[in-house]
Short mmCIF file of C-alpha atoms in Angstrom, two decimals:
data_model
loop_
_atom_site.label_atom_id
_atom_site.label_comp_id
_atom_site.label_asym_id
_atom_site.label_seq_id
_atom_site.Cartn_x
_atom_site.Cartn_y
_atom_site.Cartn_z
CA MET A 1 -41.49 -1.17 -21.71
CA SER A 2 -40.31 -2.33 -18.32
CA GLY A 3 -40.03 -5.38 -16.17
CA ARG A 4 -41.51 -8.74 -17.05
CA PHE A 5 -44.00 -7.28 -19.55
CA VAL A 6 -41.37 -7.26 -22.31
CA PRO A 7 -41.44 -10.30 -24.60
CA LEU A 8 -39.08 -13.21 -24.08
CA SER A 9 -37.41 -14.97 -26.99
CA ILE A 10 -35.05 -17.92 -27.36
CA LEU A 11 -31.55 -18.26 -28.78
CA ASP A 12 -30.60 -21.85 -29.56
CA LEU A 13 -27.21 -23.26 -30.58
CA SER A 14 -28.49 -26.88 -30.90
CA PRO A 15 -25.89 -27.97 -28.32
CA ILE A 16 -24.61 -31.52 -28.46
CA SER A 17 -24.45 -33.10 -25.01
CA ALA A 18 -21.66 -35.48 -24.06
CA GLY A 19 -22.76 -38.98 -25.02
CA SER A 20 -25.28 -37.72 -27.56
CA THR A 21 -25.21 -36.91 -31.29
CA ALA A 22 -25.78 -34.04 -33.67
CA GLN A 23 -28.87 -35.82 -34.95
CA GLN A 24 -30.39 -35.83 -31.47
CA ALA A 25 -29.42 -32.21 -30.92
CA LEU A 26 -31.36 -31.23 -34.04
CA ARG A 27 -34.41 -33.21 -32.95
CA ASN A 28 -34.16 -31.46 -29.56
CA THR A 29 -34.11 -28.05 -31.32
CA VAL A 30 -37.32 -28.78 -33.22
CA ASP A 31 -38.96 -30.11 -30.06
CA LEU A 32 -37.94 -27.06 -28.05
CA ALA A 33 -39.22 -24.69 -30.75
CA GLN A 34 -42.61 -26.38 -30.70
CA HIS A 35 -42.83 -26.10 -26.93
CA ALA A 36 -41.61 -22.48 -27.04
CA GLU A 37 -44.47 -21.60 -29.33
CA GLN A 38 -46.94 -23.18 -26.93
CA TRP A 39 -45.43 -21.42 -23.93
CA GLY A 40 -45.67 -17.94 -25.47
CA TYR A 41 -42.08 -17.11 -26.48
CA HIS A 42 -41.95 -14.41 -29.16
CA ARG A 43 -39.06 -15.55 -31.37
CA TYR A 44 -36.88 -18.58 -31.88
CA TRP A 45 -33.42 -17.68 -33.16
CA LEU A 46 -30.64 -20.05 -34.27
CA ALA A 47 -26.94 -19.27 -33.92
CA GLU A 48 -24.32 -20.06 -36.58
CA HIS A 49 -21.16 -21.82 -35.36
CA HIS A 50 -18.77 -24.01 -37.32
CA PHE A 51 -16.38 -26.91 -36.58
CA VAL A 52 -17.48 -27.22 -32.93
CA SER A 53 -19.86 -29.47 -30.99
CA VAL A 54 -23.06 -27.65 -31.76
CA ALA A 55 -25.44 -28.70 -34.52
CA SER A 56 -26.49 -25.25 -35.79
CA SER A 57 -23.67 -24.84 -38.31
CA SER A 58 -26.12 -24.69 -41.21
CA SER A 59 -28.36 -22.25 -39.37
CA ILE A 60 -30.41 -21.12 -42.37
CA THR A 61 -31.29 -24.73 -43.19
CA LEU A 62 -32.31 -25.24 -39.57
CA ILE A 63 -34.43 -22.07 -39.65
CA GLY A 64 -36.41 -23.60 -42.51
CA LEU A 65 -36.92 -26.82 -40.58
CA VAL A 66 -38.06 -24.99 -37.45
CA ALA A 67 -40.42 -22.78 -39.47
CA ALA A 68 -41.95 -25.91 -41.01
CA ALA A 69 -42.44 -27.52 -37.60
CA THR A 70 -44.15 -24.48 -36.00
CA GLU A 71 -47.07 -22.24 -36.89
CA ARG A 72 -46.82 -18.75 -35.39
CA ILE A 73 -43.51 -18.10 -33.63
CA ARG A 74 -41.06 -15.89 -35.44
CA VAL A 75 -37.91 -17.75 -36.52
CA GLY A 76 -34.57 -16.26 -37.41
CA SER A 77 -30.78 -16.07 -37.32
CA ALA A 78 -28.64 -14.85 -34.44
CA ALA A 79 -26.74 -14.24 -36.53
CA VAL A 80 -25.72 -15.09 -40.07
CA GLN A 81 -21.95 -14.65 -40.14
CA VAL A 82 -21.87 -12.59 -43.29
CA GLY A 83 -18.16 -13.01 -43.93
CA HIS A 84 -18.87 -16.69 -44.72
CA HIS A 85 -21.71 -16.04 -47.21
CA THR A 86 -22.35 -13.93 -50.25
CA SER A 87 -25.18 -11.40 -50.02
CA ALA A 88 -27.06 -13.19 -52.78
CA SER A 89 -26.86 -16.59 -51.06
CA ILE A 90 -28.26 -15.09 -47.82
CA VAL A 91 -31.16 -13.33 -49.51
CA GLU A 92 -32.06 -16.26 -51.76
CA ALA A 93 -32.03 -18.68 -48.83
CA PHE A 94 -34.22 -16.52 -46.63
CA GLY A 95 -36.42 -15.70 -49.62
CA THR A 96 -36.97 -19.43 -50.21
CA ILE A 97 -38.14 -19.99 -46.62
CA ASP A 98 -40.25 -16.83 -46.61
CA ALA A 99 -42.00 -17.95 -49.78
CA LEU A 100 -43.46 -20.88 -47.84
CA TYR A 101 -43.76 -19.29 -44.37
CA PRO A 102 -44.26 -15.60 -45.13
CA GLY A 103 -43.90 -12.87 -42.58
CA ARG A 104 -42.28 -14.98 -39.82
CA LEU A 105 -38.56 -14.56 -40.50
CA ASP A 106 -35.93 -12.43 -38.77
CA LEU A 107 -32.72 -12.03 -40.75
CA GLY A 108 -30.01 -11.20 -38.22
CA LEU A 109 -26.58 -10.28 -39.58
CA GLY A 110 -23.31 -10.35 -37.62
CA ARG A 111 -19.66 -9.56 -38.30
CA SER A 112 -18.13 -12.80 -37.03
CA GLY A 113 -16.81 -13.83 -40.41
CA HIS A 114 -14.78 -10.59 -40.75
CA ARG A 115 -12.49 -10.87 -37.75
CA ARG A 116 -9.58 -12.93 -39.10
CA GLY A 117 -7.44 -9.82 -39.54
CA GLN A 118 -7.41 -9.06 -35.80
CA PHE A 119 -5.33 -12.19 -35.16
CA GLY A 120 -1.66 -12.16 -36.03
CA ALA A 121 0.68 -14.73 -37.52
CA GLU A 122 1.74 -16.09 -34.14
CA ALA A 123 -1.87 -16.84 -33.26
CA ALA A 124 -2.21 -18.66 -36.57
CA ARG A 125 0.68 -20.90 -35.57
CA GLY A 126 -1.10 -21.73 -32.35
CA LYS A 127 1.20 -19.99 -29.91
CA PRO A 128 -0.63 -19.47 -26.60
CA VAL A 129 -1.20 -15.83 -25.73
CA VAL A 130 -1.17 -14.78 -22.09
CA GLY A 131 -3.30 -11.83 -21.04
CA THR A 132 -4.38 -10.22 -17.81
CA VAL A 133 -7.71 -8.94 -16.60
CA THR A 134 -7.87 -5.18 -16.35
CA GLY A 135 -10.59 -3.16 -14.64
CA ARG A 136 -13.02 -3.99 -11.91
CA THR A 137 -16.41 -5.66 -11.95
CA GLU A 138 -19.29 -3.24 -11.46
CA ILE A 139 -22.81 -3.89 -10.19
CA ARG A 140 -25.28 -1.59 -11.93
CA ASP A 141 -28.64 -1.74 -10.19
CA GLY A 142 -28.29 -5.50 -9.73
CA VAL A 143 -26.63 -6.19 -13.12
CA VAL A 144 -23.07 -7.58 -13.16
CA VAL A 145 -20.79 -5.75 -15.59
CA PRO A 146 -17.33 -7.38 -15.57
CA PRO A 147 -14.24 -5.96 -17.26
CA PRO A 148 -14.32 -6.51 -21.03
CA PHE A 149 -12.80 -9.84 -22.02
CA ASP A 150 -9.51 -9.46 -23.86
CA PRO A 151 -9.39 -11.81 -26.90
CA GLY A 152 -5.63 -11.99 -26.30
CA ARG A 153 -6.43 -14.27 -23.34
CA ILE A 154 -7.67 -17.00 -25.66
CA LEU A 155 -5.05 -19.69 -25.23
CA ASP A 156 -4.76 -20.90 -28.84
CA ARG A 157 -6.43 -19.19 -31.80
CA SER A 158 -5.10 -21.46 -34.53
CA LYS A 159 -8.38 -23.39 -34.86
CA PHE A 160 -10.31 -20.16 -35.28
CA ILE A 161 -7.96 -19.03 -38.05
CA ALA A 162 -8.21 -22.38 -39.81
CA SER A 163 -12.01 -22.40 -39.52
CA VAL A 164 -12.35 -18.98 -41.10
CA GLY A 165 -10.11 -20.11 -43.96
CA ALA A 166 -12.13 -23.26 -44.53
CA LEU A 167 -15.37 -21.29 -44.73
CA GLN A 168 -14.19 -19.02 -47.53
CA GLN A 169 -13.03 -19.62 -51.10
CA ARG A 170 -9.25 -19.45 -51.24
CA GLY A 171 -8.18 -15.94 -52.04
CA ALA A 172 -11.63 -14.49 -51.40
CA GLN A 173 -11.91 -11.40 -49.26
CA PRO A 174 -15.12 -10.59 -47.41
CA LEU A 175 -16.74 -7.26 -48.09
CA GLU A 176 -16.70 -4.57 -45.45
CA PHE A 177 -19.61 -5.24 -43.11
CA ALA A 178 -21.48 -2.04 -43.97
CA GLU A 179 -21.12 -2.74 -47.70
CA GLN A 180 -22.49 -6.27 -47.33
CA VAL A 181 -25.42 -5.09 -45.23
CA GLY A 182 -26.14 -2.59 -47.99
CA GLU A 183 -26.09 -5.36 -50.59
CA VAL A 184 -28.50 -7.48 -48.55
CA ARG A 185 -30.90 -4.55 -48.20
CA ALA A 186 -30.70 -3.75 -51.91
CA LEU A 187 -31.38 -7.36 -52.93
CA LEU A 188 -34.41 -7.51 -50.63
CA ALA A 189 -35.68 -4.19 -52.00
CA GLY A 190 -35.03 -5.04 -55.68
CA THR A 191 -32.54 -2.20 -56.16
CA PHE A 192 -29.30 -4.18 -56.40
CA VAL A 193 -26.84 -3.23 -59.13
CA SER A 194 -23.60 -5.20 -59.59
CA PRO A 195 -20.20 -3.49 -59.63
CA GLU A 196 -20.39 -3.84 -63.42
CA GLY A 197 -23.62 -1.83 -63.49
CA VAL A 198 -25.98 -4.73 -64.12
CA ALA A 199 -29.30 -4.85 -62.26
CA LEU A 200 -29.81 -8.25 -60.62
CA HIS A 201 -32.95 -9.60 -58.92
CA ALA A 202 -32.96 -12.35 -56.29
CA VAL A 203 -35.64 -14.97 -57.02
CA PRO A 204 -36.88 -15.85 -54.48
CA GLY A 205 -35.71 -13.15 -52.10
CA GLU A 206 -36.70 -9.82 -53.62
CA GLY A 207 -39.67 -8.47 -51.70
CA ALA A 208 -39.46 -11.19 -49.01
CA GLN A 209 -41.26 -10.29 -45.80
CA VAL A 210 -38.19 -10.66 -43.57
CA ARG A 211 -37.19 -8.37 -40.71
CA LEU A 212 -33.55 -7.27 -40.88
CA TRP A 213 -31.55 -7.08 -37.62
CA LEU A 214 -27.93 -6.33 -36.80
CA PHE A 215 -26.09 -8.05 -33.94
CA GLY A 216 -23.18 -6.80 -31.89
CA SER A 217 -21.46 -6.94 -28.52
CA THR A 218 -19.37 -3.75 -28.43
CA ALA A 219 -19.75 -0.02 -29.09
CA SER A 220 -18.35 -0.40 -32.60
CA GLU A 221 -19.41 -0.74 -36.19
CA SER A 222 -22.43 -3.06 -35.84
CA ALA A 223 -24.12 -0.98 -33.13
CA GLU A 224 -23.50 2.32 -34.90
CA LEU A 225 -24.50 1.00 -38.29
CA ALA A 226 -27.78 -0.41 -36.90
CA GLY A 227 -28.52 2.98 -35.44
CA ARG A 228 -27.69 4.95 -38.59
CA LEU A 229 -29.84 2.64 -40.72
CA GLY A 230 -32.74 2.66 -38.25
CA LEU A 231 -32.67 -1.14 -37.80
CA PRO A 232 -33.40 -3.15 -34.67
CA PHE A 233 -30.29 -4.19 -32.71
CA ALA A 234 -29.47 -7.26 -30.62
CA ALA A 235 -26.74 -6.94 -27.96
CA ALA A 236 -24.89 -10.09 -26.87
CA TYR A 237 -24.63 -9.75 -23.09
CA HIS A 238 -24.38 -13.54 -22.83
CA VAL A 239 -21.16 -13.52 -24.86
CA SER A 240 -19.65 -10.18 -23.92
CA PRO A 241 -21.21 -8.97 -20.65
CA GLY A 242 -18.48 -6.36 -20.14
CA THR A 243 -19.35 -4.41 -23.32
CA ALA A 244 -22.99 -5.16 -24.26
CA LEU A 245 -24.46 -2.17 -22.37
CA ASP A 246 -21.97 0.14 -24.09
CA ALA A 247 -23.07 -1.30 -27.43
CA ILE A 248 -26.67 -0.41 -26.67
CA GLU A 249 -25.69 3.14 -25.75
CA ALA A 250 -23.80 3.51 -29.02
CA TYR A 251 -26.78 2.17 -30.98
CA ARG A 252 -29.22 4.57 -29.37
CA ALA A 253 -26.82 7.53 -29.86
CA ALA A 254 -26.50 6.75 -33.57
CA PHE A 255 -30.18 5.95 -34.17
CA ARG A 256 -32.02 7.67 -36.98
CA PRO A 257 -35.71 6.93 -37.69
CA SER A 258 -36.33 4.80 -40.79
CA ALA A 259 -39.13 3.14 -42.68
CA GLU A 260 -38.55 0.08 -40.43
CA LEU A 261 -38.44 1.86 -37.06
CA ALA A 262 -39.50 5.21 -35.66
CA GLU A 263 -37.61 4.56 -32.40
CA PRO A 264 -34.71 2.31 -31.35
CA TYR A 265 -35.56 -1.33 -30.65
CA VAL A 266 -33.16 -3.35 -28.51
CA VAL A 267 -32.96 -7.04 -27.65
CA ILE A 268 -30.40 -8.14 -25.08
CA SER A 269 -29.34 -11.76 -24.49
CA ALA A 270 -28.73 -13.69 -21.30
CA ASP A 271 -27.53 -17.16 -20.34
CA VAL A 272 -30.16 -18.71 -18.10
CA VAL A 273 -30.76 -21.93 -16.19
CA VAL A 274 -33.99 -22.21 -14.16
CA ALA A 275 -35.04 -25.07 -11.89
CA GLU A 276 -37.56 -25.46 -9.12
CA ASP A 277 -35.09 -24.20 -6.53
CA ASP A 278 -31.74 -22.42 -6.50
CA ALA A 279 -29.71 -25.47 -5.45
CA THR A 280 -31.04 -27.63 -8.25
CA ALA A 281 -30.41 -24.89 -10.81
CA ARG A 282 -26.82 -24.50 -9.60
CA ARG A 283 -26.31 -28.25 -9.89
CA LEU A 284 -27.64 -28.27 -13.49
CA ALA A 285 -25.38 -25.34 -14.41
CA ALA A 286 -22.27 -26.77 -12.74
CA SER A 287 -20.63 -27.75 -16.05
CA TYR A 288 -21.24 -24.44 -17.83
CA GLY A 289 -17.84 -23.07 -16.88
CA HIS A 290 -16.14 -26.14 -18.33
CA TRP A 291 -17.99 -25.61 -21.64
CA VAL A 292 -17.02 -21.91 -21.79
CA HIS A 293 -13.42 -22.90 -21.01
CA SER A 294 -13.44 -25.27 -23.98
CA ILE A 295 -14.31 -22.25 -26.16
CA ARG A 296 -11.75 -19.87 -24.67
CA SER A 297 -9.01 -22.47 -24.66
CA GLY A 298 -9.20 -22.25 -28.44
CA ALA A 299 -10.51 -25.77 -29.03
CA GLY A 300 -14.03 -24.55 -29.61
CA ALA A 301 -17.27 -25.56 -27.90
CA ALA A 302 -16.99 -29.15 -26.71
CA ASP A 303 -19.78 -31.63 -26.18
CA TYR A 304 -21.73 -30.14 -23.26
CA PRO A 305 -20.45 -31.93 -20.15
CA ASP A 306 -22.57 -33.85 -17.65
CA PRO A 307 -22.43 -31.86 -14.38
CA ALA A 308 -22.46 -35.13 -12.45
CA THR A 309 -19.12 -36.21 -13.86
CA VAL A 310 -16.98 -33.03 -14.15
CA ALA A 311 -14.21 -32.18 -11.70
CA PRO A 312 -14.18 -28.64 -10.29
CA LEU A 313 -12.47 -26.03 -12.43
CA THR A 314 -8.89 -25.22 -11.44
CA ALA A 315 -8.14 -21.71 -10.28
CA GLU A 316 -6.45 -20.98 -13.60
CA GLN A 317 -9.39 -22.33 -15.62
CA ARG A 318 -11.82 -20.33 -13.55
CA ARG A 319 -9.94 -17.07 -14.10
CA LEU A 320 -10.47 -17.50 -17.85
CA VAL A 321 -14.26 -17.86 -17.50
CA ASP A 322 -15.11 -15.84 -14.37
CA ASP A 323 -16.94 -13.12 -16.30
CA ARG A 324 -19.31 -15.62 -17.90
CA LEU A 325 -19.95 -17.46 -14.65
CA ALA A 326 -20.73 -14.22 -12.81
CA THR A 327 -23.21 -13.19 -15.50
CA GLN A 328 -25.10 -16.46 -15.93
CA PHE A 329 -28.65 -16.24 -14.55
CA VAL A 330 -29.08 -19.39 -12.45
CA GLY A 331 -31.74 -20.17 -9.89
CA SER A 332 -35.39 -20.67 -9.08
CA PRO A 333 -38.02 -18.92 -11.21
CA GLY A 334 -38.21 -16.09 -8.70
CA THR A 335 -34.44 -15.63 -8.54
CA VAL A 336 -34.04 -15.55 -12.34
CA VAL A 337 -37.03 -13.29 -12.96
CA GLU A 338 -35.60 -10.77 -10.49
CA ARG A 339 -32.21 -10.76 -12.23
CA LEU A 340 -33.67 -10.64 -15.74
CA SER A 341 -35.92 -7.76 -14.72
CA ALA A 342 -32.80 -5.92 -13.54
CA LEU A 343 -31.07 -6.55 -16.87
CA GLN A 344 -34.07 -5.23 -18.73
CA ARG A 345 -34.31 -2.18 -16.48
CA VAL A 346 -30.65 -1.28 -16.74
CA SER A 347 -30.41 -1.87 -20.47
CA GLY A 348 -33.84 -0.47 -21.32
CA ALA A 349 -34.27 -3.44 -23.65
CA ASP A 350 -37.55 -3.92 -25.46
CA GLU A 351 -37.14 -7.70 -25.43
CA LEU A 352 -34.99 -10.33 -23.72
CA LEU A 353 -33.30 -13.18 -25.58
CA VAL A 354 -32.72 -16.22 -23.40
CA THR A 355 -30.26 -19.00 -24.13
CA THR A 356 -30.20 -22.11 -21.96
CA ILE A 357 -27.84 -25.05 -22.19
CA THR A 358 -28.11 -28.08 -19.93
CA HIS A 359 -26.82 -31.61 -20.36
CA ARG A 360 -30.25 -33.17 -20.40
CA HIS A 361 -32.87 -31.99 -22.88
CA ALA A 362 -35.61 -32.51 -20.27
CA ASP A 363 -33.88 -30.03 -17.95
CA ARG A 364 -33.65 -27.46 -20.76
CA LEU A 365 -37.33 -27.82 -21.51
CA GLN A 366 -38.14 -27.48 -17.80
CA SER A 367 -36.03 -24.34 -17.53
CA TYR A 368 -37.80 -22.58 -20.39
CA ARG A 369 -41.25 -23.71 -19.14
CA LEU A 370 -40.66 -22.47 -15.61
CA LEU A 371 -39.36 -19.14 -16.90
CA ALA A 372 -42.33 -18.68 -19.23
CA GLU A 373 -44.75 -19.30 -16.38
CA ALA A 374 -42.92 -17.02 -13.92
CA TRP A 375 -42.64 -14.22 -16.51
CA GLY A 376 -46.34 -14.52 -17.32
CA LEU A 377 -45.95 -15.24 -21.03
CA ARG A 378 -49.21 -17.13 -21.41
CA ALA A 379 -51.13 -14.52 -19.47
CA ALA A 380 -49.59 -11.70 -21.52
CA ARG A 381 -50.44 -13.50 -24.73
CA ALA A 382 -54.01 -14.07 -23.67
CA ALA A 383 -54.40 -10.40 -22.76
#
């Protein structure tokens, strides 16, 4: 597929705006999902984040609520952080939702819960780590590819370490990612056998009509495993724009046909803000850098700031978030469609996953509506 004829889908974090509440953020998510279905979006995926100012921490619960509030749109996870869950709890939860809303669920799995070991003891004590940017930003046929972000530049990683610890039983060690993906597949297929040699069957869960996906942002285990297993792959350009295209290449190189897929299937994500004109869109997106800085400072995602009240980023703050600012898709419908078309063309993606965060819910709805109309989603659906 090429250009604007590929489907568009939505990634939602249920962001909490400054001055608002988690309760309102959840109501906004359900409202957006209902509108997305009307506007012709293909999927509605929820992210899993913990101990920060987004309301999607219990993403599987929220998936069930969104499925109940909609009729046709596919609903799923982007992604379940498998290091924080057992394989059985994941399959049983998705099986429960699928039992009531069959054939609409996407079960996306990601490695985020496995990364504690990459941070050392000094990071755990909260010592700031200073890093430098290496490499130069490339422009590939209109797509910005900055140098890969070095996690060593995160100013304080103590909260991340503490969060991972709080999400696991004390002393518990997560399985290797490939092993846990294998367990999830076996439980869904009804072929699971415990380490003690006992056959176990997830009820509900076994035989659920869910579509399994793997998520990744680098040319590493997730991309290669998705390819070897013949599963669809989602690449996180919106989080790691410097490495997402490499992840897609690694996935395609490793791909082997399977019962699920005869050919590779790629979704790539993008941060997007659309308004009626470029200037308005830039104004609405003016606090995005502050929000990304709250993440990379180590504090975690803050309440999403009001662009009317934030001071400009300092030069030091901007250096920490430059890659994300340069790769956000901001502008009028025509401007954003042109840039998204370039991302699809360069990546060869079969589908685009759009995530939009604005301070006002009405502006977020407007952004998704304008993009749907400019991309021709309703027309494509009618055809």
